[in-house]
Amino acid sequence: MGAKERREREREQRKSHILDVARELLLGKGMNATSINQIAKRSELSVGAIYFYFKDKEELFAALQLEGLELLHNAVRLAVAKKSTPEKKIRSIAMAYLKFSEEHKSYFDIINYFLTSPETIFPPNLKNVIDEHGNASISKLAAAVREGIDAGQFKPVDPRRQAIILWSAFNGVIQLKKLEKTILKKDEYRSLYMEALDRFLDGLRK
Amino acid sequence: MGAKERREREREQRKSHILDVARELLLGKGMNATSINQIAKRSELSVGAIYFYFKDKEELFAALQLEGLELLHNAVRLAVAKKSTPEKKIRSIAMAYLKFSEEHKSYFDIINYFLTSPETIFPPNLKNVIDEHGNASISKLAAAVREGIDAGQFKPVDPRRQAIILWSAFNGVIQLKKLEKTILKKDEYRSLYMEALDRFLDGLRK
Amino acid sequence: MGAKERREREREQRKSHILDVARELLLGKGMNATSINQIAKRSELSVGAIYFYFKDKEELFAALQLEGLELLHNAVRLAVAKKSTPEKKIRSIAMAYLKFSEEHKSYFDIINYFLTSPETIFPPNLKNVIDEHGNASISKLAAAVREGIDAGQFKPVDPRRQAIILWSAFNGVIQLKKLEKTILKKDEYRSLYMEALDRFLDGLRK
Amino acid sequence: MGAKERREREREQRKSHILDVARELLLGKGMNATSINQIAKRSELSVGAIYFYFKDKEELFAALQLEGLELLHNAVRLAVAKKSTPEKKIRSIAMAYLKFSEEHKSYFDIINYFLTSPETIFPPNLKNVIDEHGNASISKLAAAVREGIDAGQFKPVDPRRQAIILWSAFNGVIQLKKLEKTILKKDEYRSLYMEALDRFLDGLRK
DNA sequence: AATGAATGAGAGTTCATTCAT
DNA sequence: CATGAATGAACTCTCATTCAT
């Protein structure tokens, strides 16, 4: 019966190997410029093999996004785990998000790529799965805000809405990275990120 | 003598007609999926004619972005013109920005499209012109912040940095629009935008 | 086991079929006027298929040249093999070259086409392979000259240089073929070729 | 009536200006890659203007070749003028040819370009004019050979045929220039050219 | 499971040439 | 004389996808 398991394992390995190659290419040249043929060549597999593991191009790239969201959710969970005060939790999540955007740049870019691309319209069911994953991270943030409100440190605002606002602001600032060398100095976006966090926390406090 | 001028005018008309068509297609399907052939067909011109007016695809799409930035800058200038207090100015700019994102959705999307697309890298000189235009709008915002600081209403922070942060946050929230129907309710992003502004101003005030 | 080999064989057959078609077209209308589309149509394959077998147009035409150089080198080797005296060897190579230019007109023209075309610049590595092949034939000629010098029949000149000179002169005369019907009478270039050979051998003898 | 002449002169100036630009482009990128549009742009004229002065692309490039042949013929005539002995005349023509190939590289290349290009087939009448011009230079060479025979210095061979052979050999060697950096050392073709001449004269002498 | 040959539409771009002005 | 806008076919090359083996 070990044979079956081994096969299963190999299957997964192949799949993730393909994803590795695809991720690399996607980030280097964008989705449209990344072709199945290229992925095949780089992963030393045949085109047919790629199509065996993934129904089509779309499915392949959606898989990448899922990977990324899972990783992110994990990072957020860890960040929030051992922190005491709500503010510390929020700051910790913020830092985790920034860190994720830098250390897992690949995944972060992919998530954002699909989020902001008007061109790719995923089939609804896929979109749902993806949103669900995204939601998970926002909920952690909302929970921290709620805690702060309950403790009387924050204004009595809607926690989920604050979470979303914070999240959006984070994203907005991180995207500034692309303007380095023109509008911004190197790594200026980092300090801007911190200051944005300060400003919003200032605004949240009673 | 009028012949030359008329030609010039016709030339401009054709050019802007092409841009109209291109804008429509670009927003519908993204840059990569929008082909010169399609633009030619829809504008009832030959492919060659498109290339007569625009050096290549890049130049065509860059022209769209410039159009948009100019329009935006104008809207911001108007918004700030007749306002008295700094906070009112900031709120006015914010509203102008939101309004622009809705009323000139086409242009707004294009600006954001190029801003967030990791795939398109404009040749440096073009990028500079574009950034310059973008800067113009941010400066108006920064001026309002500075005014507020000088008036003793705001904390003594760096005005330009606040402007950039605010701008980024706006963008982040507006991008949420895409998540309507999944994470957000219809038009929820609008009220989130307002609340984000409130929160930020709260944080800015002494 | 045979399946793999058969495939391999079929692959080679297709490749050489494409080359056949390409050669025919190239000679008829020159490299620039010969399009991949035409080659595809004539060989009853899709454009994509051509690109499956050859990286690009350049590679396709370079393959043709290599084919030709190999054939030529073979002819030269055979020509020199069974001859006794140096002069006979040189004459034999000369005749082989002339014969090759007539019987394998296609290949000869291609070799010369690329040699004299100022427009086509091969990537360095390809150029090296091609030159190497060309060198092989010249070396045979040089060897014959050296033999003659050692035997005291020829002046003490540099053998390799004489080989190159001879080779160039041959080429120069063969190119006259194109002037038939205007400057030259039909087949006059043939007797000119022989006389050129005589004259240079006269000049080489002590 | 001077107006007419002035017009005529201006016409010629425009024409030769166009030719200057065309020549430059042709030599840089070959005939096929040189477009009328490019010539128009570079010469600061309109496309229509080019077509006013030249019927079509072919006529334009043929004009270039004629220019070159005329220049060459002139050089040969000068070379032969003041020389005393036949051998000196031949050497002088040879040097003039080599010099021409170097100093008027542009024209030389064009002449050879059209001579060896299988792709361009000029309309017969044009071809005749061109051949005629070419013949003129060869005749000078033939005359010198005949003189040498009459003077008893050269073998009793056919002068015109020797002229053609020599001419061909020159061309063959000059074409070697293209192989510099691969088969040949820099400027080696020059000394090969001289040696080829020596060898041929050796062979011609009694 | 995996291969890789084949498709054919479509991409961006260039071209010689025409012609109303 | 000269302009320059317009054409539309042709070019090289890439792509997602299929399918017989």
Tab-separated table of N, CA, C and O in Angstrom, chain B residues 18-62:
chain	number	residue	atom	x	y	z
B	18	ILE	N	-8.245	57.675	-31.892
B	18	ILE	CA	-7.533	56.418	-31.645
B	18	ILE	C	-7.410	56.180	-30.141
B	18	ILE	O	-7.630	55.077	-29.647
B	19	LEU	N	-7.071	57.241	-29.428
B	19	LEU	CA	-6.923	57.097	-27.977
B	19	LEU	C	-8.239	56.681	-27.329
B	19	LEU	O	-8.256	55.867	-26.396
B	20	ASP	N	-9.328	57.232	-27.834
B	20	ASP	CA	-10.627	56.845	-27.292
B	20	ASP	C	-10.838	55.342	-27.411
B	20	ASP	O	-11.195	54.664	-26.448
B	21	VAL	N	-10.620	54.873	-28.606
B	21	VAL	CA	-10.809	53.446	-28.850
B	21	VAL	C	-9.871	52.622	-27.978
B	21	VAL	O	-10.274	51.644	-27.348
B	22	ALA	N	-8.636	53.049	-27.942
B	22	ALA	CA	-7.634	52.308	-27.184
B	22	ALA	C	-8.006	52.263	-25.701
B	22	ALA	O	-7.922	51.216	-25.049
B	23	ARG	N	-8.438	53.384	-25.173
B	23	ARG	CA	-8.800	53.469	-23.769
B	23	ARG	C	-9.900	52.463	-23.448
B	23	ARG	O	-9.807	51.693	-22.505
B	24	GLU	N	-10.887	52.479	-24.317
B	24	GLU	CA	-12.017	51.571	-24.108
B	24	GLU	C	-11.556	50.108	-24.067
B	24	GLU	O	-11.909	49.347	-23.159
B	25	LEU	N	-10.742	49.771	-25.029
B	25	LEU	CA	-10.269	48.383	-25.091
B	25	LEU	C	-9.367	48.058	-23.905
B	25	LEU	O	-9.497	47.005	-23.271
B	26	LEU	N	-8.453	48.974	-23.625
B	26	LEU	CA	-7.501	48.743	-22.538
B	26	LEU	C	-8.227	48.443	-21.235
B	26	LEU	O	-7.872	47.518	-20.505
B	27	LEU	N	-9.249	49.216	-20.968
B	27	LEU	CA	-9.956	49.049	-19.705
B	27	LEU	C	-10.769	47.772	-19.700
B	27	LEU	O	-10.982	47.155	-18.658
B	28	GLY	N	-11.190	47.380	-20.873
B	28	GLY	CA	-12.000	46.164	-20.927
B	28	GLY	C	-11.176	44.910	-20.765
B	28	GLY	O	-11.595	43.954	-20.120
B	29	LYS	N	-9.958	44.937	-21.289
B	29	LYS	CA	-9.235	43.675	-21.300
B	29	LYS	C	-7.780	43.764	-20.895
B	29	LYS	O	-7.060	42.767	-20.991
B	30	GLY	N	-7.348	44.925	-20.493
B	30	GLY	CA	-5.952	45.029	-20.083
B	30	GLY	C	-5.042	45.270	-21.267
B	30	GLY	O	-5.407	45.059	-22.412
B	31	MET	N	-3.858	45.728	-20.936
B	31	MET	CA	-2.934	46.132	-21.983
B	31	MET	C	-2.507	44.976	-22.880
B	31	MET	O	-2.471	45.101	-24.088
B	32	ASN	N	-2.175	43.873	-22.268
B	32	ASN	CA	-1.645	42.773	-23.072
B	32	ASN	C	-2.689	42.186	-24.005
B	32	ASN	O	-2.364	41.712	-25.082
B	33	ALA	N	-3.908	42.192	-23.568
B	33	ALA	CA	-4.955	41.592	-24.382
B	33	ALA	C	-5.504	42.567	-25.411
B	33	ALA	O	-6.324	42.213	-26.238
B	34	THR	N	-5.057	43.799	-25.339
B	34	THR	CA	-5.511	44.793	-26.312
B	34	THR	C	-4.493	44.901	-27.440
B	34	THR	O	-3.371	45.305	-27.221
B	35	SER	N	-4.907	44.527	-28.612
B	35	SER	CA	-3.951	44.505	-29.709
B	35	SER	C	-4.143	45.696	-30.640
B	35	SER	O	-5.230	46.261	-30.752
B	36	ILE	N	-3.072	46.049	-31.286
B	36	ILE	CA	-3.113	47.138	-32.250
B	36	ILE	C	-4.111	46.826	-33.362
B	36	ILE	O	-4.828	47.699	-33.841
B	37	ASN	N	-4.155	45.573	-33.731
B	37	ASN	CA	-5.109	45.159	-34.756
B	37	ASN	C	-6.535	45.485	-34.352
B	37	ASN	O	-7.327	45.980	-35.149
B	38	GLN	N	-6.842	45.186	-33.116
B	38	GLN	CA	-8.183	45.478	-32.619
B	38	GLN	C	-8.455	46.975	-32.640
B	38	GLN	O	-9.517	47.424	-33.068
B	39	ILE	N	-7.501	47.722	-32.157
B	39	ILE	CA	-7.663	49.173	-32.139
B	39	ILE	C	-7.898	49.682	-33.559
B	39	ILE	O	-8.765	50.516	-33.799
B	40	ALA	N	-7.138	49.152	-34.478
B	40	ALA	CA	-7.287	49.576	-35.867
B	40	ALA	C	-8.690	49.250	-36.376
B	40	ALA	O	-9.367	50.092	-36.969
B	41	LYS	N	-9.107	48.045	-36.133
B	41	LYS	CA	-10.402	47.623	-36.631
B	41	LYS	C	-11.508	48.500	-36.041
B	41	LYS	O	-12.348	49.019	-36.771
B	42	ARG	N	-11.481	48.680	-34.758
B	42	ARG	CA	-12.543	49.426	-34.093
B	42	ARG	C	-12.550	50.892	-34.481
B	42	ARG	O	-13.597	51.527	-34.479
B	43	SER	N	-11.379	51.432	-34.751
B	43	SER	CA	-11.345	52.853	-35.095
B	43	SER	C	-11.480	53.026	-36.604
B	43	SER	O	-11.364	54.131	-37.120
B	44	GLU	N	-11.710	51.920	-37.277
B	44	GLU	CA	-11.913	51.948	-38.734
B	44	GLU	C	-10.747	52.597	-39.457
B	44	GLU	O	-10.931	53.375	-40.387
B	45	LEU	N	-9.584	52.217	-38.994
B	45	LEU	CA	-8.360	52.675	-39.649
B	45	LEU	C	-7.510	51.449	-39.964
B	45	LEU	O	-7.764	50.366	-39.451
B	46	SER	N	-6.520	51.667	-40.778
B	46	SER	CA	-5.617	50.556	-41.061
B	46	SER	C	-4.563	50.470	-39.965
B	46	SER	O	-4.308	51.434	-39.249
B	47	VAL	N	-3.976	49.312	-39.850
B	47	VAL	CA	-2.931	49.150	-38.845
B	47	VAL	C	-1.847	50.195	-39.040
B	47	VAL	O	-1.366	50.805	-38.086
B	48	GLY	N	-1.463	50.355	-40.288
B	48	GLY	CA	-0.416	51.308	-40.599
B	48	GLY	C	-0.734	52.707	-40.090
B	48	GLY	O	0.154	53.423	-39.637
B	49	ALA	N	-1.987	53.075	-40.174
B	49	ALA	CA	-2.382	54.411	-39.733
B	49	ALA	C	-2.112	54.593	-38.240
B	49	ALA	O	-1.638	55.639	-37.805
B	50	ILE	N	-2.422	53.575	-37.468
B	50	ILE	CA	-2.139	53.650	-36.032
B	50	ILE	C	-0.662	53.930	-35.818
B	50	ILE	O	-0.282	54.796	-35.029
B	51	TYR	N	0.146	53.221	-36.551
B	51	TYR	CA	1.582	53.377	-36.386
B	51	TYR	C	2.076	54.702	-36.938
B	51	TYR	O	3.190	55.119	-36.679
B	52	PHE	N	1.253	55.315	-37.735
B	52	PHE	CA	1.628	56.648	-38.210
B	52	PHE	C	1.486	57.660	-37.075
B	52	PHE	O	2.307	58.574	-36.930
B	53	TYR	N	0.504	57.442	-36.259
B	53	TYR	CA	0.258	58.402	-35.177
B	53	TYR	C	1.011	58.066	-33.889
B	53	TYR	O	1.311	58.937	-33.095
B	54	PHE	N	1.294	56.802	-33.699
B	54	PHE	CA	2.017	56.413	-32.485
B	54	PHE	C	3.156	55.474	-32.842
B	54	PHE	O	2.943	54.500	-33.564
B	55	LYS	N	4.293	55.774	-32.298
B	55	LYS	CA	5.497	55.006	-32.622
B	55	LYS	C	5.304	53.518	-32.367
B	55	LYS	O	5.694	52.680	-33.157
B	56	ASP	N	4.766	53.197	-31.247
B	56	ASP	CA	4.480	51.792	-30.971
B	56	ASP	C	3.420	51.678	-29.875
B	56	ASP	O	2.903	52.683	-29.390
B	57	LYS	N	3.127	50.484	-29.497
B	57	LYS	CA	2.070	50.241	-28.538
B	57	LYS	C	2.331	51.004	-27.238
B	57	LYS	O	1.428	51.586	-26.644
B	58	GLU	N	3.551	50.950	-26.820
B	58	GLU	CA	3.925	51.598	-25.575
B	58	GLU	C	3.583	53.086	-25.589
B	58	GLU	O	2.976	53.609	-24.646
B	59	GLU	N	3.966	53.725	-26.665
B	59	GLU	CA	3.742	55.156	-26.755
B	59	GLU	C	2.254	55.454	-26.722
B	59	GLU	O	1.806	56.424	-26.097
B	60	LEU	N	1.495	54.619	-27.370
B	60	LEU	CA	0.053	54.819	-27.395
B	60	LEU	C	-0.518	54.771	-25.976
B	60	LEU	O	-1.250	55.671	-25.551
B	61	PHE	N	-0.145	53.755	-25.251
B	61	PHE	CA	-0.714	53.605	-23.914
B	61	PHE	C	-0.166	54.646	-22.938
B	61	PHE	O	-0.861	55.092	-22.026
B	62	ALA	N	1.066	55.033	-23.158
B	62	ALA	CA	1.625	56.082	-22.304
B	62	ALA	C	0.869	57.385	-22.507
B	62	ALA	O	0.637	58.143	-21.559
